[in-house]
Coordinates of C-alpha atoms in Angstrom, one line a residue:
M1 CA 231.9 113.2 -4.8
I2 CA 232.8 116.3 -6.8
K3 CA 236.5 115.7 -6.0
S4 CA 236.2 112.1 -7.2
F5 CA 234.4 113.3 -10.3
F6 CA 237.2 115.7 -11.3
K7 CA 239.8 113.0 -10.6
K8 CA 238.2 110.8 -13.3
I9 CA 238.2 113.6 -15.9
G10 CA 241.0 113.2 -18.4
P11 CA 242.3 115.2 -21.3
G12 CA 238.9 114.8 -23.2
P13 CA 237.4 118.1 -22.0
L14 CA 240.6 119.9 -22.7
V15 CA 240.5 118.6 -26.3
A16 CA 236.8 119.6 -26.6
A17 CA 237.6 123.1 -25.1
A18 CA 240.4 123.5 -27.7
F19 CA 238.1 122.9 -30.6
I20 CA 235.1 124.8 -29.2
G21 CA 237.1 128.0 -29.6
P22 CA 236.4 131.2 -31.4
G23 CA 237.0 129.4 -34.7
T24 CA 234.1 127.1 -34.0
V25 CA 231.8 129.9 -33.0
T26 CA 232.8 132.0 -36.0
L27 CA 232.9 129.3 -38.7
C28 CA 229.8 127.5 -37.6
T29 CA 227.9 130.8 -37.6
I30 CA 229.2 131.7 -41.0
A31 CA 228.2 128.2 -42.3
G32 CA 224.7 128.6 -40.8
V33 CA 224.2 132.1 -42.2
E34 CA 225.4 131.3 -45.7
F35 CA 224.2 127.7 -46.1
G36 CA 221.5 127.0 -43.5
Y37 CA 221.4 123.4 -42.3
V38 CA 223.0 122.0 -45.5
L39 CA 226.5 121.5 -44.1
L40 CA 225.5 119.8 -40.8
W41 CA 226.7 116.6 -42.4
A42 CA 230.3 118.0 -42.3
L43 CA 230.0 118.5 -38.6
L44 CA 228.6 115.0 -38.0
L45 CA 231.5 113.6 -40.1
S46 CA 233.9 115.7 -38.1
I47 CA 232.6 114.5 -34.7
F48 CA 232.9 110.8 -35.8
A49 CA 236.4 111.4 -37.2
T50 CA 237.5 113.2 -34.1
I51 CA 236.4 110.4 -31.8
I52 CA 238.3 107.8 -33.9
L53 CA 241.5 109.8 -34.2
Q54 CA 241.6 111.2 -30.6
E55 CA 240.9 107.7 -29.1
M56 CA 243.8 106.4 -31.1
A57 CA 246.1 109.2 -29.9
A58 CA 245.1 108.7 -26.3
R59 CA 245.6 104.9 -26.6
L60 CA 249.0 105.4 -28.2
G61 CA 250.1 107.7 -25.3
I62 CA 248.9 105.3 -22.6
V63 CA 250.5 102.1 -24.2
T64 CA 253.8 103.6 -25.2
Q65 CA 254.1 106.2 -22.4
K66 CA 255.5 108.5 -25.2
S67 CA 254.2 111.5 -27.0
L68 CA 253.3 111.1 -30.7
S69 CA 256.3 112.9 -31.9
E70 CA 258.6 110.8 -29.7
T71 CA 257.1 107.6 -31.1
I72 CA 257.5 108.9 -34.7
S73 CA 261.2 109.7 -34.0
A74 CA 261.8 106.3 -32.5
E75 CA 260.1 104.3 -35.2
I76 CA 261.7 105.7 -38.3
K77 CA 265.1 104.1 -38.4
Q78 CA 266.5 105.6 -41.6
P79 CA 268.1 109.0 -40.6
L80 CA 267.3 110.9 -43.7
V81 CA 263.7 109.8 -43.8
R82 CA 263.3 110.5 -40.1
K83 CA 264.7 114.0 -40.5
L84 CA 262.4 114.7 -43.5
V85 CA 259.3 113.4 -41.7
L86 CA 260.0 115.3 -38.5
F87 CA 260.7 118.4 -40.5
L88 CA 257.3 118.1 -42.3
I89 CA 255.6 117.5 -39.0
L90 CA 257.3 120.5 -37.3
S91 CA 256.6 122.7 -40.2
A92 CA 252.9 121.6 -40.5
I93 CA 252.2 122.0 -36.8
V94 CA 254.1 125.2 -36.3
V95 CA 252.5 126.8 -39.4
G96 CA 249.0 125.4 -38.4
N97 CA 249.3 126.5 -34.8
T98 CA 250.6 129.9 -35.7
A99 CA 247.6 130.5 -37.9
Y100 CA 245.3 128.9 -35.3
E101 CA 246.9 131.1 -32.5
A102 CA 246.2 134.2 -34.5
G103 CA 242.6 133.1 -34.8
N104 CA 242.4 132.3 -31.1
I105 CA 243.7 135.7 -30.1
S106 CA 241.4 137.3 -32.6
G107 CA 238.4 135.6 -31.1
G108 CA 239.4 136.9 -27.7
I109 CA 239.8 140.4 -29.3
L110 CA 236.2 140.2 -30.7
G111 CA 234.9 139.5 -27.2
L112 CA 236.8 142.5 -25.7
E113 CA 235.8 144.8 -28.6
T114 CA 232.2 144.0 -28.2
V115 CA 232.1 145.3 -24.6
F116 CA 234.9 147.9 -24.5
G117 CA 235.1 149.0 -28.1
N118 CA 238.3 149.4 -30.3
F119 CA 241.7 149.7 -28.6
K120 CA 244.1 150.6 -31.5
T121 CA 247.1 152.7 -32.2
S122 CA 248.9 153.6 -35.3
I123 CA 252.6 153.5 -36.1
G124 CA 253.1 155.3 -39.4
A125 CA 250.7 153.9 -41.9
T126 CA 250.2 150.7 -39.9
S127 CA 247.4 150.2 -37.4
F128 CA 247.8 147.8 -34.4
N129 CA 245.1 146.3 -32.3
L130 CA 246.3 146.6 -28.7
W131 CA 243.7 144.1 -27.4
S132 CA 245.9 141.4 -28.8
L133 CA 248.5 142.3 -26.3
V134 CA 246.0 141.9 -23.5
V135 CA 244.9 138.5 -24.6
G136 CA 248.6 137.5 -25.3
F137 CA 249.6 138.7 -21.8
F138 CA 247.0 136.6 -20.0
A139 CA 248.0 133.5 -22.1
F140 CA 251.7 134.2 -21.4
I141 CA 251.3 134.4 -17.6
I142 CA 249.2 131.2 -17.5
L143 CA 251.7 129.3 -19.6
F144 CA 254.8 130.7 -17.9
I145 CA 253.6 129.8 -14.4
G146 CA 253.0 126.3 -15.7
N147 CA 250.1 125.7 -13.3
Y148 CA 247.2 126.7 -15.5
K149 CA 244.7 124.0 -14.5
V150 CA 242.6 126.1 -12.1
L151 CA 242.3 129.0 -14.5
E152 CA 241.7 126.6 -17.4
R153 CA 238.8 125.1 -15.5
L154 CA 237.4 128.6 -15.0
L155 CA 237.8 129.3 -18.7
V156 CA 236.2 126.0 -19.7
G157 CA 233.4 126.8 -17.4
L158 CA 232.8 130.1 -19.2
V159 CA 232.8 128.3 -22.5
I160 CA 230.3 125.9 -21.1
I161 CA 228.0 128.8 -20.1
M162 CA 228.2 130.0 -23.7
S163 CA 227.6 126.5 -25.0
L164 CA 224.5 126.1 -22.9
A165 CA 223.2 129.4 -24.2
F166 CA 223.5 128.2 -27.8
L167 CA 221.8 124.9 -26.8
F168 CA 218.8 126.6 -25.3
T169 CA 218.7 129.1 -28.1
A170 CA 218.8 126.3 -30.7
V171 CA 215.6 125.0 -29.1
M172 CA 213.9 128.4 -28.6
V173 CA 214.4 129.6 -32.2
G174 CA 212.1 126.8 -33.4
P175 CA 214.4 125.1 -36.0
D176 CA 213.1 123.0 -38.9
I177 CA 213.7 119.5 -37.5
A178 CA 213.2 117.8 -40.9
G179 CA 215.7 120.2 -42.4
I180 CA 218.2 119.5 -39.6
F181 CA 218.0 115.7 -40.2
K182 CA 218.3 116.2 -43.9
G183 CA 221.4 118.4 -43.5
M184 CA 223.0 115.7 -41.3
V185 CA 222.4 112.6 -43.4
L186 CA 222.4 114.0 -47.0
P187 CA 225.9 115.3 -47.9
S188 CA 226.0 118.1 -50.4
L189 CA 228.4 120.8 -51.6
P190 CA 226.6 124.0 -52.6
D191 CA 228.5 126.4 -54.8
G192 CA 231.2 128.2 -52.7
S193 CA 230.9 125.8 -49.7
L194 CA 234.1 123.7 -50.2
L195 CA 236.5 125.8 -48.2
T196 CA 233.8 126.1 -45.5
V197 CA 233.4 122.3 -45.3
I198 CA 237.2 122.0 -45.0
G199 CA 237.2 124.7 -42.3
L200 CA 234.4 122.9 -40.4
I201 CA 236.4 119.7 -40.4
G202 CA 239.6 121.7 -39.4
T203 CA 237.8 123.4 -36.5
T204 CA 236.7 120.0 -35.1
V205 CA 239.4 117.5 -36.0
V206 CA 242.3 119.8 -34.9
P207 CA 245.7 118.3 -35.9
Y208 CA 247.5 119.7 -32.9
N209 CA 244.9 118.1 -30.6
I210 CA 246.1 114.7 -31.7
F211 CA 249.6 115.4 -30.5
L212 CA 248.4 117.2 -27.3
H213 CA 246.0 114.3 -26.5
A214 CA 248.8 111.6 -26.7
S215 CA 251.1 113.7 -24.4
L216 CA 248.4 114.5 -21.8
A217 CA 247.0 110.9 -21.8
K218 CA 250.4 109.4 -20.9
E219 CA 250.7 111.9 -18.0
K220 CA 247.1 111.2 -16.8
W221 CA 247.2 107.4 -17.1
Q222 CA 250.2 105.0 -16.8
S223 CA 248.4 101.7 -17.0
T224 CA 246.7 100.0 -20.0
S225 CA 243.8 99.2 -17.7
D226 CA 242.9 102.9 -18.0
I227 CA 242.3 102.7 -21.8
S228 CA 238.5 102.1 -21.3
T229 CA 238.3 105.2 -19.0
A230 CA 240.3 107.2 -21.5
R231 CA 238.0 106.1 -24.3
T232 CA 234.8 107.1 -22.4
D233 CA 236.5 110.4 -21.5
T234 CA 237.1 111.1 -25.2
V235 CA 233.7 110.0 -26.6
V236 CA 231.7 112.0 -24.0
A237 CA 233.8 115.2 -24.4
V238 CA 233.8 115.1 -28.2
V239 CA 230.1 114.3 -28.6
V240 CA 229.2 117.2 -26.2
G241 CA 231.5 119.5 -28.1
G242 CA 230.0 118.4 -31.4
I243 CA 226.5 119.0 -30.3
V244 CA 227.5 122.5 -29.2
S245 CA 228.9 123.1 -32.7
M246 CA 225.7 121.9 -34.3
C247 CA 223.6 124.2 -32.1
I248 CA 225.7 127.2 -33.1
M249 CA 225.1 126.4 -36.8
I250 CA 221.4 125.8 -36.2
C251 CA 221.1 129.1 -34.3
A252 CA 222.9 131.0 -37.1
A253 CA 220.7 129.4 -39.7
S254 CA 217.7 130.8 -37.9
I255 CA 218.7 134.4 -37.7
D256 CA 217.9 137.0 -40.4
I257 CA 221.3 138.4 -41.4
A258 CA 223.1 138.6 -44.7
S259 CA 226.7 138.3 -43.6
V260 CA 228.9 138.0 -40.5
N261 CA 231.5 140.7 -40.0
N262 CA 232.0 141.1 -36.2
A263 CA 231.0 139.9 -32.8
S264 CA 227.8 141.9 -32.8
D265 CA 226.7 139.9 -35.8
L266 CA 227.4 136.7 -34.0
A267 CA 225.6 137.9 -30.9
L268 CA 222.3 138.0 -32.9
A269 CA 222.2 134.2 -32.6
L270 CA 221.8 134.6 -28.8
E271 CA 219.4 137.5 -29.0
P272 CA 216.1 135.4 -28.8
L273 CA 217.3 134.2 -25.4
F274 CA 219.2 137.1 -23.9
G275 CA 217.7 140.2 -25.7
V276 CA 220.0 143.2 -25.9
K277 CA 222.4 141.7 -23.4
A278 CA 223.3 139.0 -26.0
K279 CA 226.5 140.7 -27.0
Y280 CA 227.8 140.7 -23.4
V281 CA 227.1 137.0 -23.0
L282 CA 228.8 136.2 -26.3
S283 CA 231.8 138.5 -25.5
I284 CA 232.5 136.5 -22.3
G285 CA 232.3 133.2 -24.2
L286 CA 234.4 134.5 -27.1
F287 CA 237.1 135.8 -24.7
A288 CA 237.1 132.6 -22.7
A289 CA 237.2 130.4 -25.8
G290 CA 240.0 132.5 -27.3
L291 CA 242.1 132.5 -24.2
T292 CA 241.6 128.8 -23.5
S293 CA 242.6 128.0 -27.1
A294 CA 245.4 130.5 -27.0
I295 CA 246.9 128.3 -24.2
T296 CA 246.4 124.9 -25.9
A297 CA 247.8 125.8 -29.3
P298 CA 251.3 126.9 -28.1
L299 CA 251.3 124.1 -25.6
A300 CA 250.7 121.5 -28.3
A301 CA 253.4 123.0 -30.5
A302 CA 255.9 122.9 -27.7
Y303 CA 255.1 119.2 -27.0
V304 CA 255.6 118.4 -30.7
A305 CA 258.8 120.4 -31.0
V306 CA 260.5 118.9 -27.9
G307 CA 259.4 115.4 -28.9
C308 CA 260.8 115.7 -32.4
M309 CA 264.0 117.2 -31.2
G310 CA 264.5 114.9 -28.3
W311 CA 264.4 117.6 -25.6
P312 CA 262.9 117.1 -22.1
Q313 CA 259.1 117.5 -21.9
D314 CA 259.3 119.8 -18.9
L315 CA 256.7 122.6 -19.0
K316 CA 259.3 124.9 -17.3
S317 CA 262.3 123.9 -19.4
R318 CA 264.1 126.5 -21.6
H319 CA 263.4 124.6 -24.8
F320 CA 259.7 124.0 -24.0
R321 CA 259.1 127.7 -23.1
S322 CA 261.0 129.0 -26.1
V323 CA 258.7 127.2 -28.5
W324 CA 255.4 128.3 -27.0
I325 CA 256.7 131.9 -26.5
A326 CA 257.5 132.0 -30.3
I327 CA 254.1 130.8 -31.3
L328 CA 252.4 133.2 -28.9
I329 CA 254.4 136.2 -30.1
I330 CA 253.7 135.4 -33.8
G331 CA 250.0 134.9 -33.0
V332 CA 249.8 138.2 -31.1
L333 CA 251.6 140.2 -33.9
S334 CA 249.4 138.5 -36.6
A335 CA 246.2 139.4 -34.7
A336 CA 247.4 142.9 -34.0
S337 CA 248.3 143.6 -37.7
G338 CA 244.9 144.9 -38.7
V339 CA 243.8 141.9 -40.8
S340 CA 240.1 141.1 -40.4
S341 CA 239.6 138.9 -37.3
I342 CA 237.0 136.8 -39.2
E343 CA 239.4 136.2 -42.1
I344 CA 242.2 135.1 -39.7
I345 CA 239.9 132.6 -38.0
K346 CA 238.6 131.3 -41.3
F347 CA 242.2 130.9 -42.6
A348 CA 243.2 129.1 -39.4
Q349 CA 240.4 126.5 -39.7
I350 CA 241.2 125.9 -43.4
A351 CA 244.9 125.5 -42.6
N352 CA 244.0 122.8 -40.0
G353 CA 241.8 121.0 -42.5
L354 CA 244.7 120.9 -45.0
V355 CA 247.3 119.7 -42.5
L356 CA 244.9 117.0 -41.1
P357 CA 245.6 114.2 -43.7
L358 CA 249.4 114.2 -43.0
V359 CA 248.9 113.8 -39.2
A360 CA 246.1 111.3 -39.6
I361 CA 248.1 109.0 -41.9
I362 CA 251.1 109.0 -39.5
L363 CA 248.9 108.2 -36.5
V364 CA 246.9 105.4 -38.1
R365 CA 250.1 103.7 -39.3
L366 CA 251.7 103.8 -35.8
V367 CA 248.6 102.6 -33.9
S368 CA 248.3 99.7 -36.5
Q369 CA 251.8 98.3 -35.6
P370 CA 251.7 95.3 -33.3
H371 CA 255.3 95.9 -32.1
I372 CA 254.3 99.3 -30.9
M373 CA 250.8 98.7 -29.5
G374 CA 250.9 95.0 -28.6
R375 CA 247.4 93.6 -28.1
Y376 CA 246.0 97.2 -28.1
V377 CA 246.7 97.5 -31.8
N378 CA 243.9 98.8 -34.1
S379 CA 241.3 96.2 -34.9
P380 CA 240.3 95.5 -38.5
L381 CA 237.2 97.6 -38.1
Q382 CA 239.2 100.5 -36.5
R383 CA 241.7 100.3 -39.4
I384 CA 238.9 100.5 -42.0
L385 CA 237.2 103.4 -40.3
A386 CA 240.5 105.2 -39.8
W387 CA 241.7 104.9 -43.4
T388 CA 238.2 106.0 -44.6
I389 CA 238.6 109.1 -42.5
V390 CA 242.1 109.7 -44.0
G391 CA 240.8 109.2 -47.5
V392 CA 237.9 111.7 -47.1
S393 CA 240.2 114.3 -45.4
L394 CA 242.9 113.8 -48.1
F395 CA 240.3 114.2 -50.9
L396 CA 238.8 117.4 -49.3
G397 CA 242.3 118.8 -48.6
L398 CA 243.5 118.3 -52.1
K399 CA 240.3 119.8 -53.5
G400 CA 240.8 122.8 -51.2
I401 CA 244.3 123.3 -52.4
F402 CA 243.2 123.2 -56.0
K403 CA 240.3 125.6 -55.2
V404 CA 242.7 128.1 -53.5
F405 CA 245.0 128.1 -56.5
G406 CA 242.2 128.3 -59.0
L407 CA 242.8 124.9 -60.6
I408 CA 239.2 123.8 -60.2

C-alpha cells in the first residue's frame, strides 16, 4: 500500500518542498513579527495563484511532452524575437535562481550555526562563512550523483516534521481567530509592507518552479489521461504548503519580539511547544529546507538553460551539469561573503516576485493556444483567472521596482 502510494505521488510535493524553504520560514516570520495577521491575504492569494500556474505548467508538460523552455523555443518562429525572449528568460531565471540559491544556502547555514555556532575564516579584510561550503558540498554530491530521490524524500520528511511543529504551535499559541480571518479576506498594505508582500508572493509562486514542474511532469506522466492525477497532486501539495506558510506567520505574530535577526529569533516561534530545545528543532528544519531548495534551484536553472539552448535534458550531461554547478558555486560564494543571511533571503524572495510576471505571461499565452494544447487548452474561466493573477503580480512587481528606486 505504501509503495503504491509513493508511485502516485508526482512533482507536487517537490514543488511544495521547494517553496517551503528557508525563505518561507524567514519571510513569513518577519511578516508575522512586523505586521501580525495583516498580510495573511497575500499568502492566500499566493496559494491560489500557485495552484493555477503550477497546474498549467504540469498540463503543458504532459500534453506536449516538452519542457516549458523547449515549447517557447519551438513556438517563436521569428529568429530575432526568439533569441530576445530566450535571453530574457535565461537572464531572469539565472539571476533569480542565483539569488534564491544564496538564500537557500544561507538558510542551511542558519540551521548549522544555531547548533554548532559560527564557522568563519578571514582572508585579508574579508570574512567567509565556511558553513556555506558544507551546505554546498552536500548539494553538489546529491546533484552530481543524479540519484537524489531517496535523500530528497528524507529531506522533505525533515521539512514536514518542522511544518507539523509550526501547525501544532499555531494552535497552542492561542491565536486570534477573528484577526486571522480578517487578515485573510481584507487586503491592506500597511506602511513599509509592499516589498514584504512581493516577497511573500515570490516565496510561494516561485518562477523557477513553473519550469521545473513542466519538466518533471512530462517525465512522470506520458498520457493525457494522467492530467487529472497531476491536478490533484498539485492542488493537495500546494494547499498543504500554503497552510504551513500561514501557520508560520501566525506563530510569529504571537511571539513577543521586536525584530528577526537570526535563527535563534525564529526559534522563539516554536518555544511554546518545544521549550529550550526549540532552536534544535528549527535548526534541523532550516538545514533540511535549505538543502532541499539548494538542490531544486540549480536543477530548475539547468532545465531552463538546456531547453533554451536545445541541449539534451540528461541529468548527467556536460551541459546540464555545467549550469547547475555554476549556480551552486555562485550561491555558495554569495552566502559565504558575510552579507546578512536574513537580507540575502529577503532579496531572493523579492527578486522572485519581480520575475514572476514575465514567466506567468509566457506560460498563460502558451497554454491558451489550441494548436499546442489541443482540447486541453485553457478554458475561458482559467484564462480569466490566469490573466487576473498576471495583472496583480505585474502591478505589485512594478510598484516594487518603483519603491526600490525611490520613485514612489
